[in-house]
Amino acid sequence: MREKIIHKAGELFLTLGFKSVTMDDIANELGMSKKTIYQHFDNKTKLVEATTLDIFDNICNGIDCICDASHNPIEELYDIKMFVMNYLKNEKTSPQFQLKKYYPQIHQQLKMKQFEKMHVSVKQSMQNGVDTHLFRENIDVDFISRMYFNGMTGIKDDNIFPSKLFTMEYLMESYLEYHLRAICSEKGLQILNTFINKTNLN
């Protein structure tokens, strides 16, 4: 039952936002009383915390599968971007913004978990790129993996990148290309250009 509540709450939070969805909404969607939900979660904050960690774990598992199956670190980053975008429903209601505003402690906890996960996986991917001569040999893998996380977090700041001017799809696509062009070798740039041209044709 606990997993069922978390799953439904996650769907609603991502679609409508963490602040907008009430415990009544979740109970109604599940066809149960609020009392049943409170048997598993003391309050909405506890449910939000459990739900965000569950979403995070699911995304991590998906990213791990992509990394295991990837052909090269360039396509891997694009595949991860598409997976995350689809999973988060393109963040149309800015759930991360609502999480940061109304549940700052949970947001900070999640951000650190995101950094720990991304730092490890991006470092591995970058080192793979260096080893296969797709990325320049002289790049500082640790520094750039931190910069990558900082950039991916930064483009979600609505004050700097207003949603009325930029879609999240455009921001992620543009930042990813910006990042890769900065670290690719000549060989890597050929693969990147081919991949982008092929994607644009589809």
Coordinates of C-alpha atoms in Angstrom, one line a residue:
M1 CA 0.0 0.0 0.0
R2 CA 2.8 2.4 0.9
E3 CA 4.4 1.9 -2.6
K4 CA 1.0 2.4 -4.2
I5 CA 0.6 5.8 -2.4
I6 CA 4.1 6.9 -3.3
H7 CA 3.6 6.0 -7.0
K8 CA 0.3 7.8 -7.4
A9 CA 1.6 10.8 -5.4
G10 CA 4.7 11.0 -7.6
E11 CA 2.5 11.1 -10.8
L12 CA 0.4 13.9 -9.4
F13 CA 3.3 15.9 -8.0
L14 CA 5.2 15.8 -11.4
T15 CA 2.1 16.6 -13.3
L16 CA 0.6 19.3 -11.1
G17 CA 3.3 20.4 -8.8
F18 CA 4.2 19.7 -5.1
K19 CA 2.3 22.6 -3.7
S20 CA -0.8 22.3 -5.9
V21 CA -1.5 18.6 -5.0
T22 CA -3.3 18.1 -1.6
M23 CA -3.6 15.0 0.5
D24 CA -7.3 15.0 -0.5
D25 CA -6.4 14.9 -4.2
I26 CA -4.1 11.9 -3.6
A27 CA -6.8 10.1 -1.5
N28 CA -9.4 10.7 -4.2
E29 CA -7.2 9.5 -7.0
L30 CA -6.5 6.3 -5.0
G31 CA -10.1 5.8 -4.0
M32 CA -9.2 5.7 -0.3
S33 CA -9.6 7.9 2.8
K34 CA -6.9 10.4 3.9
K35 CA -6.8 8.4 7.1
T36 CA -5.3 5.4 5.2
I37 CA -2.5 7.7 3.8
Y38 CA -1.8 9.1 7.3
Q39 CA -1.3 5.5 8.5
H40 CA 1.8 5.4 6.3
F41 CA 2.9 9.0 6.3
D42 CA 2.6 11.4 9.3
N43 CA 2.1 14.4 7.1
K44 CA 2.4 15.7 3.5
T45 CA 6.1 16.7 4.0
K46 CA 6.9 13.1 4.8
L47 CA 5.1 11.9 1.7
V48 CA 6.8 14.5 -0.5
E49 CA 10.2 13.3 0.9
A50 CA 9.5 9.6 0.2
T51 CA 8.1 10.4 -3.2
T52 CA 11.1 12.6 -4.3
L53 CA 13.5 9.9 -3.2
D54 CA 11.5 7.2 -5.0
I55 CA 11.5 9.3 -8.2
F56 CA 15.3 9.9 -7.8
D57 CA 15.9 6.2 -7.4
N58 CA 13.9 5.3 -10.5
I59 CA 15.8 7.9 -12.6
C60 CA 19.1 6.6 -11.3
N61 CA 18.2 3.0 -12.3
G62 CA 17.2 4.3 -15.8
I63 CA 20.5 6.2 -16.1
D64 CA 22.4 3.1 -15.1
C65 CA 20.7 1.0 -17.7
I66 CA 21.5 3.6 -20.4
C67 CA 25.1 3.8 -19.4
D68 CA 25.4 0.0 -19.5
A69 CA 24.0 -0.1 -23.0
S70 CA 25.5 3.0 -24.5
H71 CA 27.7 2.9 -27.7
N72 CA 29.7 6.0 -26.8
P73 CA 29.7 8.8 -24.1
I74 CA 28.3 11.4 -26.6
E75 CA 25.1 9.5 -27.4
E76 CA 24.9 8.4 -23.8
L77 CA 24.5 12.0 -22.6
Y78 CA 21.8 12.6 -25.2
D79 CA 20.0 9.4 -24.2
I80 CA 20.1 10.3 -20.6
K81 CA 18.8 13.8 -21.4
M82 CA 15.8 12.3 -23.3
F83 CA 15.1 9.8 -20.5
V84 CA 15.1 12.4 -17.8
M85 CA 13.0 14.8 -19.8
N86 CA 10.4 12.1 -20.5
Y87 CA 10.3 10.9 -16.9
L88 CA 9.8 14.4 -15.5
K89 CA 7.2 15.2 -18.2
N90 CA 9.3 18.2 -19.4
E91 CA 8.7 19.8 -16.0
K92 CA 5.8 21.8 -17.4
T93 CA 4.6 22.8 -13.9
S94 CA 8.2 23.4 -12.6
P95 CA 7.9 20.8 -9.8
Q96 CA 11.6 21.4 -8.9
F97 CA 10.8 25.1 -8.4
Q98 CA 7.9 24.3 -6.1
L99 CA 10.0 21.8 -4.2
K100 CA 12.7 24.4 -3.7
K101 CA 10.2 27.1 -2.6
Y102 CA 7.9 25.1 -0.3
Y103 CA 10.1 22.2 0.8
P104 CA 13.7 23.7 0.8
Q105 CA 15.2 21.0 3.1
I106 CA 14.0 18.2 0.9
H107 CA 15.1 20.1 -2.2
Q108 CA 18.6 20.5 -0.7
Q109 CA 18.8 16.9 0.3
L110 CA 17.8 15.8 -3.2
K111 CA 20.2 18.2 -4.9
M112 CA 23.1 16.7 -2.9
K113 CA 22.0 13.2 -3.9
Q114 CA 21.7 14.3 -7.5
F115 CA 25.3 15.8 -7.4
E116 CA 26.7 12.6 -5.8
K117 CA 25.1 10.4 -8.5
M118 CA 25.8 12.7 -11.5
H119 CA 29.4 13.4 -10.4
V120 CA 30.2 9.7 -10.3
S121 CA 28.4 8.7 -13.6
V122 CA 29.6 11.8 -15.5
K123 CA 33.2 11.3 -14.4
Q124 CA 33.1 7.7 -15.6
S125 CA 31.5 8.7 -18.9
M126 CA 34.1 11.5 -19.4
Q127 CA 37.0 9.2 -18.6
N128 CA 35.6 6.7 -21.1
G129 CA 35.5 9.5 -23.6
V130 CA 39.1 10.4 -23.0
D131 CA 40.2 6.7 -23.1
T132 CA 38.4 6.3 -26.5
H133 CA 39.8 9.6 -27.8
L134 CA 36.4 11.2 -28.2
F135 CA 37.2 13.8 -25.6
R136 CA 40.4 15.8 -25.4
E137 CA 43.2 14.0 -23.4
N138 CA 44.1 17.1 -21.3
I139 CA 40.6 17.8 -19.8
D140 CA 40.3 17.8 -16.0
V141 CA 37.6 15.2 -15.6
D142 CA 36.8 16.0 -12.0
F143 CA 36.5 19.7 -12.6
I144 CA 34.4 19.4 -15.8
S145 CA 32.0 16.9 -14.2
R146 CA 31.3 19.4 -11.4
M147 CA 30.9 22.2 -14.0
Y148 CA 28.5 20.0 -15.9
F149 CA 26.3 19.5 -12.8
N150 CA 26.4 23.2 -12.0
G151 CA 25.3 24.1 -15.5
M152 CA 22.5 21.6 -15.6
T153 CA 21.3 22.9 -12.3
G154 CA 21.8 26.6 -13.4
I155 CA 19.6 26.4 -16.5
K156 CA 16.6 25.6 -14.3
D157 CA 16.9 29.0 -12.6
D158 CA 13.8 30.8 -13.9
N159 CA 15.2 34.2 -13.0
I160 CA 18.1 33.7 -15.5
F161 CA 16.3 31.5 -18.0
P162 CA 12.6 32.6 -17.9
S163 CA 10.3 29.8 -19.0
K164 CA 8.4 32.3 -21.2
L165 CA 11.6 32.7 -23.3
F166 CA 13.1 29.2 -23.1
T167 CA 11.6 25.7 -23.0
M168 CA 13.4 23.2 -20.8
E169 CA 13.9 21.0 -23.9
Y170 CA 15.8 23.9 -25.7
L171 CA 17.9 24.7 -22.6
M172 CA 19.0 21.1 -22.0
E173 CA 19.7 20.5 -25.7
S174 CA 21.7 23.8 -26.0
Y175 CA 23.7 23.3 -22.8
L176 CA 24.5 19.7 -23.7
E177 CA 25.9 20.7 -27.1
Y178 CA 27.8 23.6 -25.5
H179 CA 29.3 21.2 -23.0
L180 CA 30.3 18.6 -25.5
R181 CA 31.8 21.1 -28.0
A182 CA 34.1 22.3 -25.2
I183 CA 35.5 18.9 -24.5
C184 CA 35.3 16.8 -27.7
S185 CA 38.4 15.9 -29.8
E186 CA 38.3 16.2 -33.5
K187 CA 37.1 12.6 -33.7
G188 CA 34.5 13.3 -31.1
L189 CA 33.3 16.4 -32.9
Q190 CA 32.7 14.4 -36.1
I191 CA 30.5 12.0 -34.1
L192 CA 28.7 14.8 -32.4
N193 CA 28.0 16.7 -35.7
T194 CA 26.8 13.5 -37.3
F195 CA 24.6 12.7 -34.4
I196 CA 23.1 16.2 -34.2
N197 CA 22.4 16.3 -38.0
K198 CA 20.8 12.9 -37.9
T199 CA 18.6 14.0 -34.9
N200 CA 17.6 17.2 -36.7
L201 CA 16.4 15.2 -39.7
N202 CA 14.1 13.0 -37.7

